[in-house]
mmCIF file of C-alpha atoms in Angstrom:
data_model
loop_
_atom_site.group_PDB
_atom_site.id
_atom_site.type_symbol
_atom_site.label_atom_id
_atom_site.label_comp_id
_atom_site.label_asym_id
_atom_site.label_seq_id
_atom_site.Cartn_x
_atom_site.Cartn_y
_atom_site.Cartn_z
ATOM 1 C CA UNK Y 190 0.000 0.000 0.000
ATOM 2 C CA UNK Y 191 1.358 3.377 -0.958
ATOM 3 C CA UNK Y 192 2.125 5.633 1.984
ATOM 4 C CA UNK Y 193 0.284 8.942 2.014
ATOM 5 C CA UNK Y 194 1.879 11.989 3.607
ATOM 6 C CA UNK Y 195 -0.745 13.999 5.440
ATOM 7 C CA UNK Y 196 0.448 17.478 6.399
ATOM 8 C CA UNK Y 197 0.130 18.237 10.066
ATOM 9 C CA UNK Y 198 -1.930 21.219 11.081
ATOM 10 C CA UNK Y 199 -0.019 22.998 13.785
ATOM 11 C CA UNK Y 200 -1.961 24.989 16.312
ATOM 12 C CA UNK Y 201 -1.134 28.691 16.208
ATOM 13 C CA UNK Y 202 1.298 29.806 18.865
ATOM 14 C CA UNK Y 203 -0.389 32.194 21.284
ATOM 15 C CA UNK Y 204 1.369 35.512 21.695
ATOM 16 C CA UNK Y 205 3.022 35.849 25.071
ATOM 17 C CA UNK Y 206 1.175 38.229 27.324
ATOM 18 C CA UNK Y 207 2.919 41.459 28.363
ATOM 19 C CA UNK Y 208 4.462 41.353 31.823
ATOM 20 C CA UNK Y 209 5.470 43.699 34.609
ATOM 21 C CA UNK Y 210 9.147 44.663 34.612
ATOM 22 C CA UNK Y 211 11.436 42.750 36.945
ATOM 23 C CA UNK Y 212 14.861 44.287 36.222
ATOM 24 C CA UNK Y 213 15.805 47.197 38.477
ATOM 25 C CA UNK Y 214 16.985 50.330 36.656
ATOM 26 C CA UNK Y 215 17.681 54.007 37.334
ATOM 27 C CA UNK Y 216 15.249 55.791 34.981
ATOM 28 C CA UNK Y 217 13.259 57.083 37.948
ATOM 29 C CA UNK Y 218 16.163 59.404 38.749
ATOM 30 C CA UNK Y 219 15.306 61.527 35.703
ATOM 31 C CA UNK Y 220 11.533 61.158 35.570
ATOM 32 C CA UNK Y 221 9.111 60.620 38.454
ATOM 33 C CA UNK Y 222 5.378 60.184 37.802
ATOM 34 C CA UNK Y 223 5.214 62.549 34.816
ATOM 35 C CA UNK Y 224 1.442 63.004 34.852
ATOM 36 C CA UNK Y 225 1.184 65.901 32.397
ATOM 37 C CA UNK Y 226 3.883 64.508 30.116
ATOM 38 C CA UNK Y 227 2.081 61.146 30.071
ATOM 39 C CA UNK Y 228 -1.190 62.822 29.220
ATOM 40 C CA UNK Y 229 0.435 64.581 26.278
ATOM 41 C CA UNK Y 230 2.011 61.323 25.132
ATOM 42 C CA UNK Y 231 -1.352 59.520 25.119
ATOM 43 C CA UNK Y 232 -2.864 62.381 23.145
ATOM 44 C CA UNK Y 233 -0.223 62.573 20.412
ATOM 45 C CA UNK Y 234 1.524 59.239 19.993
ATOM 46 C CA UNK Y 235 0.914 57.096 16.920
ATOM 47 C CA UNK Y 236 1.889 53.505 17.778
ATOM 48 C CA UNK Y 237 2.305 52.784 14.043
ATOM 49 C CA UNK Y 238 5.306 55.135 13.969
ATOM 50 C CA UNK Y 239 8.443 53.305 15.208
ATOM 51 C CA UNK Y 240 9.774 54.746 18.485
ATOM 52 C CA UNK Y 241 13.070 55.721 16.836
ATOM 53 C CA UNK Y 242 11.202 58.053 14.465
ATOM 54 C CA UNK Y 243 9.033 59.821 17.015
ATOM 55 C CA UNK Y 244 11.486 62.184 18.713
ATOM 56 C CA UNK Y 245 11.828 64.795 15.962
ATOM 57 C CA UNK Y 246 8.064 64.900 15.380
ATOM 58 C CA UNK Y 247 7.401 65.268 19.096
ATOM 59 C CA UNK Y 248 10.039 68.006 19.387
ATOM 60 C CA UNK Y 249 8.866 69.992 16.350
ATOM 61 C CA UNK Y 250 5.204 69.753 17.343
ATOM 62 C CA UNK Y 251 6.007 70.575 20.963
ATOM 63 C CA UNK Y 252 4.286 67.574 22.515
ATOM 64 C CA UNK Y 253 6.035 68.429 25.779
ATOM 65 C CA UNK Y 254 6.223 72.206 25.459
ATOM 66 C CA UNK Y 255 9.610 73.843 25.147
ATOM 67 C CA UNK Y 256 11.675 70.868 26.313
ATOM 68 C CA UNK Y 257 14.933 70.190 24.500
ATOM 69 C CA UNK Y 258 15.286 67.485 21.886
ATOM 70 C CA UNK Y 259 17.470 65.491 24.297
ATOM 71 C CA UNK Y 260 14.778 65.650 26.985
ATOM 72 C CA UNK Y 261 12.092 64.703 24.470
ATOM 73 C CA UNK Y 262 14.094 61.632 23.468
ATOM 74 C CA UNK Y 263 14.401 60.622 27.107
ATOM 75 C CA UNK Y 264 10.678 61.087 27.786
ATOM 76 C CA UNK Y 265 9.737 59.036 24.745
ATOM 77 C CA UNK Y 266 12.068 56.192 25.672
ATOM 78 C CA UNK Y 267 10.516 56.077 29.153
ATOM 79 C CA UNK Y 268 6.960 56.169 27.881
ATOM 80 C CA UNK Y 269 7.635 53.368 25.422
ATOM 81 C CA UNK Y 270 8.591 51.290 28.445
ATOM 82 C CA UNK Y 271 5.661 52.457 30.585
ATOM 83 C CA UNK Y 272 2.892 52.365 27.992
ATOM 84 C CA UNK Y 273 3.881 50.789 24.651
ATOM 85 C CA UNK Y 274 4.867 47.629 26.512
ATOM 86 C CA UNK Y 275 1.103 47.172 27.019
ATOM 87 C CA UNK Y 276 -0.346 47.936 23.560
ATOM 88 C CA UNK Y 277 -3.994 47.278 24.468
ATOM 89 C CA UNK Y 278 -3.683 49.679 27.390
ATOM 90 C CA UNK Y 279 -2.073 52.365 25.236
ATOM 91 C CA UNK Y 280 -4.948 52.122 22.760
ATOM 92 C CA UNK Y 281 -7.402 52.669 25.615
ATOM 93 C CA UNK Y 282 -5.430 55.602 27.017
ATOM 94 C CA UNK Y 283 -5.398 57.238 23.578
ATOM 95 C CA UNK Y 284 -9.181 57.195 23.362
ATOM 96 C CA UNK Y 285 -9.762 58.117 27.035
ATOM 97 C CA UNK Y 286 -9.798 61.847 26.314
ATOM 98 C CA UNK Y 287 -12.270 62.679 29.095
ATOM 99 C CA UNK Y 288 -10.165 61.098 31.854
ATOM 100 C CA UNK Y 289 -10.879 62.960 35.089
ATOM 101 C CA UNK Y 290 -8.203 64.645 37.172
ATOM 102 C CA UNK Y 291 -8.357 62.015 39.937
ATOM 103 C CA UNK Y 292 -7.826 59.107 37.526
ATOM 104 C CA UNK Y 293 -4.749 60.515 35.756
ATOM 105 C CA UNK Y 294 -2.286 60.191 38.669
ATOM 106 C CA UNK Y 295 -3.666 56.710 39.470
ATOM 107 C CA UNK Y 296 -3.084 55.491 35.906
ATOM 108 C CA UNK Y 297 0.429 56.998 35.839
ATOM 109 C CA UNK Y 298 1.192 55.515 39.265
ATOM 110 C CA UNK Y 299 0.187 51.996 38.230
ATOM 111 C CA UNK Y 300 2.094 52.167 34.956
ATOM 112 C CA UNK Y 301 5.192 53.400 36.771
ATOM 113 C CA UNK Y 302 4.814 50.461 39.146
ATOM 114 C CA UNK Y 303 4.523 48.108 36.172
ATOM 115 C CA UNK Y 304 7.697 49.443 34.581
ATOM 116 C CA UNK Y 305 9.829 50.031 37.695
ATOM 117 C CA UNK Y 306 10.315 47.227 40.262
ATOM 118 C CA UNK Y 307 11.950 49.601 42.751
ATOM 119 C CA UNK Y 308 8.978 51.971 42.792
ATOM 120 C CA UNK Y 309 6.621 48.987 42.914
ATOM 121 C CA UNK Y 310 8.341 47.568 45.995
ATOM 122 C CA UNK Y 311 8.495 50.973 47.683
ATOM 123 C CA UNK Y 312 4.836 51.872 47.195
ATOM 124 C CA UNK Y 313 3.305 48.395 47.095
ATOM 125 C CA UNK Y 314 5.168 46.793 50.000
ATOM 126 C CA UNK Y 315 7.189 49.216 52.125
ATOM 127 C CA UNK Y 316 4.627 52.032 52.335
ATOM 128 C CA UNK Y 317 1.851 49.496 52.890
ATOM 129 C CA UNK Y 318 3.761 48.156 55.886
ATOM 130 C CA UNK Y 319 4.364 51.699 57.157
ATOM 131 C CA UNK Y 320 0.666 52.462 56.833
ATOM 132 C CA UNK Y 321 -0.074 49.790 59.427
ATOM 133 C CA UNK Y 322 2.115 51.530 62.025
ATOM 134 C CA UNK Y 323 0.679 53.510 64.923
ATOM 135 C CA UNK Y 324 1.869 56.813 63.464
ATOM 136 C CA UNK Y 325 2.159 56.187 59.704
ATOM 137 C CA UNK Y 326 4.693 58.651 58.388
ATOM 138 C CA UNK Y 327 7.725 58.560 56.129
ATOM 139 C CA UNK Y 328 10.605 60.912 55.388
ATOM 140 C CA UNK Y 329 13.727 61.030 53.269
ATOM 141 C CA UNK Y 330 15.971 59.468 55.914
ATOM 142 C CA UNK Y 331 13.617 56.495 56.335
ATOM 143 C CA UNK Y 332 13.357 56.128 52.562
ATOM 144 C CA UNK Y 333 17.127 56.371 52.150
ATOM 145 C CA UNK Y 334 17.674 53.606 54.705
ATOM 146 C CA UNK Y 335 15.143 51.454 52.869
ATOM 147 C CA UNK Y 336 16.940 51.923 49.530
ATOM 148 C CA UNK Y 337 20.315 51.110 51.073
ATOM 149 C CA UNK Y 338 18.900 48.056 52.857
ATOM 150 C CA UNK Y 339 17.123 46.716 49.790
ATOM 151 C CA UNK Y 340 20.120 47.253 47.512
ATOM 152 C CA UNK Y 341 23.287 47.232 49.642
ATOM 153 C CA UNK Y 342 26.447 48.357 47.843
ATOM 154 C CA UNK Y 343 24.669 48.652 44.486
ATOM 155 C CA UNK Y 344 24.800 52.448 44.176
ATOM 156 C CA UNK Y 345 26.821 55.282 45.621
ATOM 157 C CA UNK Y 346 25.539 57.195 48.636
ATOM 158 C CA UNK Y 347 24.709 60.184 46.430
ATOM 159 C CA UNK Y 348 22.674 58.035 44.041
ATOM 160 C CA UNK Y 349 20.756 56.485 46.940
ATOM 161 C CA UNK Y 350 19.890 59.971 48.172
ATOM 162 C CA UNK Y 351 18.582 60.812 44.695
ATOM 163 C CA UNK Y 352 16.503 57.659 44.675
ATOM 164 C CA UNK Y 353 14.985 58.520 48.048
ATOM 165 C CA UNK Y 354 13.990 61.979 46.807
ATOM 166 C CA UNK Y 355 12.503 60.675 43.545
ATOM 167 C CA UNK Y 356 10.573 57.893 45.265
ATOM 168 C CA UNK Y 357 9.003 60.404 47.625
ATOM 169 C CA UNK Y 358 8.307 62.803 44.763
ATOM 170 C CA UNK Y 359 6.569 60.174 42.632
ATOM 171 C CA UNK Y 360 4.567 58.816 45.564
ATOM 172 C CA UNK Y 361 3.523 62.348 46.449
ATOM 173 C CA UNK Y 362 2.339 63.010 42.882
ATOM 174 C CA UNK Y 363 0.338 59.784 43.074
ATOM 175 C CA UNK Y 364 -1.310 60.944 46.293
ATOM 176 C CA UNK Y 365 -0.145 58.009 48.417
ATOM 177 C CA UNK Y 366 1.894 60.324 50.669
ATOM 178 C CA UNK Y 367 1.496 63.991 51.477
ATOM 179 C CA UNK Y 368 3.403 66.621 49.554
ATOM 180 C CA UNK Y 369 4.328 68.659 52.616
ATOM 181 C CA UNK Y 370 7.771 68.745 54.173
ATOM 182 C CA UNK Y 371 9.090 65.747 56.090
ATOM 183 C CA UNK Y 372 7.776 63.807 57.861
ATOM 184 C CA UNK Y 373 5.105 62.997 55.269
ATOM 185 C CA UNK Y 374 1.768 61.437 56.151
ATOM 186 C CA UNK Y 375 0.663 58.281 54.345
ATOM 187 C CA UNK Y 376 -2.586 58.873 52.493
ATOM 188 C CA UNK Y 377 -5.423 56.920 50.917
ATOM 189 C CA UNK Y 378 -5.849 58.466 47.453
ATOM 190 C CA UNK Y 379 -9.256 58.627 45.814
ATOM 191 C CA UNK Y 380 -9.550 55.868 43.229
ATOM 192 C CA UNK Y 381 -12.461 56.496 40.828
ATOM 193 C CA UNK Y 382 -14.446 53.499 39.595
ATOM 194 C CA UNK Y 383 -13.213 53.942 36.021
ATOM 195 C CA UNK Y 384 -9.583 53.927 37.142
ATOM 196 C CA UNK Y 385 -10.125 50.813 39.271
ATOM 197 C CA UNK Y 386 -11.907 49.010 36.438
ATOM 198 C CA UNK Y 387 -9.083 49.954 34.056
ATOM 199 C CA UNK Y 388 -6.492 48.444 36.402
ATOM 200 C CA UNK Y 389 -8.419 45.210 36.895
ATOM 201 C CA UNK Y 390 -8.965 44.679 33.173
ATOM 202 C CA UNK Y 391 -5.298 45.470 32.532
ATOM 203 C CA UNK Y 392 -4.040 43.075 35.198
ATOM 204 C CA UNK Y 393 -6.159 40.203 33.930
ATOM 205 C CA UNK Y 394 -4.428 40.546 30.542
ATOM 206 C CA UNK Y 395 -0.797 40.586 31.713
ATOM 207 C CA UNK Y 396 1.662 38.517 33.745
ATOM 208 C CA UNK Y 397 2.415 39.820 37.240
ATOM 209 C CA UNK Y 398 3.290 38.545 40.701
ATOM 210 C CA UNK Y 399 0.184 38.214 42.837
ATOM 211 C CA UNK Y 400 -3.526 37.803 42.246
ATOM 212 C CA UNK Y 401 -6.301 40.122 41.130
ATOM 213 C CA UNK Y 402 -7.135 40.843 44.768
ATOM 214 C CA UNK Y 403 -3.685 40.688 46.371
ATOM 215 C CA UNK Y 404 -1.032 42.669 44.539
ATOM 216 C CA UNK Y 405 1.121 45.780 45.046
ATOM 217 C CA UNK Y 406 -0.964 47.844 42.623
ATOM 218 C CA UNK Y 407 -4.130 47.714 44.694
ATOM 219 C CA UNK Y 408 -2.329 47.619 48.050
ATOM 220 C CA UNK Y 409 -0.384 50.791 47.252
ATOM 221 C CA UNK Y 410 -3.616 52.808 47.119
ATOM 222 C CA UNK Y 411 -5.176 51.213 50.191
ATOM 223 C CA UNK Y 412 -7.430 48.727 48.387
ATOM 224 C CA UNK Y 413 -6.951 45.659 50.558
ATOM 225 C CA UNK Y 414 -9.113 43.107 52.382
ATOM 226 C CA UNK Y 415 -12.581 44.273 53.429
ATOM 227 C CA UNK Y 416 -12.354 47.701 51.844
ATOM 228 C CA UNK Y 417 -11.354 46.129 48.523
ATOM 229 C CA UNK Y 418 -14.225 43.622 48.719
ATOM 230 C CA UNK Y 419 -16.659 46.476 49.260
ATOM 231 C CA UNK Y 420 -15.374 48.364 46.228
ATOM 232 C CA UNK Y 421 -15.357 45.298 43.986
ATOM 233 C CA UNK Y 422 -18.916 44.299 44.882
ATOM 234 C CA UNK Y 423 -20.193 47.707 43.765
ATOM 235 C CA UNK Y 424 -17.931 48.149 40.720
ATOM 236 C CA UNK Y 425 -19.910 48.418 37.461
ATOM 237 C CA UNK Y 426 -19.105 45.769 34.869
ATOM 238 C CA UNK Y 427 -17.609 43.325 37.370
ATOM 239 C CA UNK Y 428 -19.461 40.652 39.328
ATOM 240 C CA UNK Y 429 -17.309 39.726 42.300
ATOM 241 C CA UNK Y 430 -17.849 37.051 44.921
ATOM 242 C CA UNK Y 431 -15.742 35.840 47.835
ATOM 243 C CA UNK Y 432 -16.192 32.715 49.933
ATOM 244 C CA UNK Y 433 -13.511 32.367 52.606
ATOM 245 C CA UNK Y 434 -10.229 32.376 50.670
ATOM 246 C CA UNK Y 435 -11.854 31.774 47.285
ATOM 247 C CA UNK Y 436 -12.677 34.663 44.976
ATOM 248 C CA UNK Y 437 -14.580 34.658 41.709
ATOM 249 C CA UNK Y 438 -14.886 37.281 38.989
ATOM 250 C CA UNK Y 439 -17.422 37.475 36.177
ATOM 251 C CA UNK Y 440 -16.594 40.111 33.581
ATOM 252 C CA UNK Y 441 -19.172 41.836 31.421
ATOM 253 C CA UNK Y 442 -16.418 42.785 28.946
ATOM 254 C CA UNK Y 443 -14.063 40.079 27.641
ATOM 255 C CA UNK Y 444 -11.032 42.379 27.426
ATOM 256 C CA UNK Y 445 -9.643 45.792 28.304
ATOM 257 C CA UNK Y 446 -10.403 47.039 24.806
ATOM 258 C CA UNK Y 447 -13.986 45.786 24.918
ATOM 259 C CA UNK Y 448 -14.460 47.417 28.334
ATOM 260 C CA UNK Y 449 -13.249 50.734 26.909
ATOM 261 C CA UNK Y 450 -15.542 50.438 23.890
ATOM 262 C CA UNK Y 451 -18.535 49.928 26.162
ATOM 263 C CA UNK Y 452 -17.613 52.382 28.908
ATOM 264 C CA UNK Y 453 -15.500 55.329 27.786
#
């Protein structure tokens, strides 16, 4: 009998989901939260244009005001890492033109956490632990000691001091600590429903350490345990249930993009 070669049909390889950054870097030293710069980036960027070709256009059209070409290049390289790494999220941010003033710093805060493990650990673990203290405050000396303890002998003393200042500056912009002089109070920022829904739909589409209810992104803004359950049970578009240690989500929208189409 003659052998017949039947071609195999290979299943398509699923694209790997975007993931939070895990490699520590120093970009925070030159750019903290960057709320207004981020807003301008969302408004102007065309993801179809390769990042290497964007700088001159951004400079000539004054996306970031009168900043130098060198500074524009630096901002763009940072925003590629913060936003382009998550293409579905960037598409949503581009169309979210009516984003309210309370949501903007939350979105920038979470994307900085996603792209910067040092900031994520500072705001999502260290400040959360400090918040549980009897007198929850933080200052530059406390922050400096934390940096030096977390990363002993990695950077010079001067660089560690810079890190401490930038961490406090970014956290202050995000509203998780006060902006007054040291010592700074730890705050619970207002998290609008749209911002919370955006984060949840984003997290369910990426790879990150933690779960949808226990992670540094929610913890950093005070959304933990009972308070988080209360918010999730009343959040439009999400049906949330908890039984003991088991949690269950039912989503009205199948993806971040679909949620934006229906909501924004």
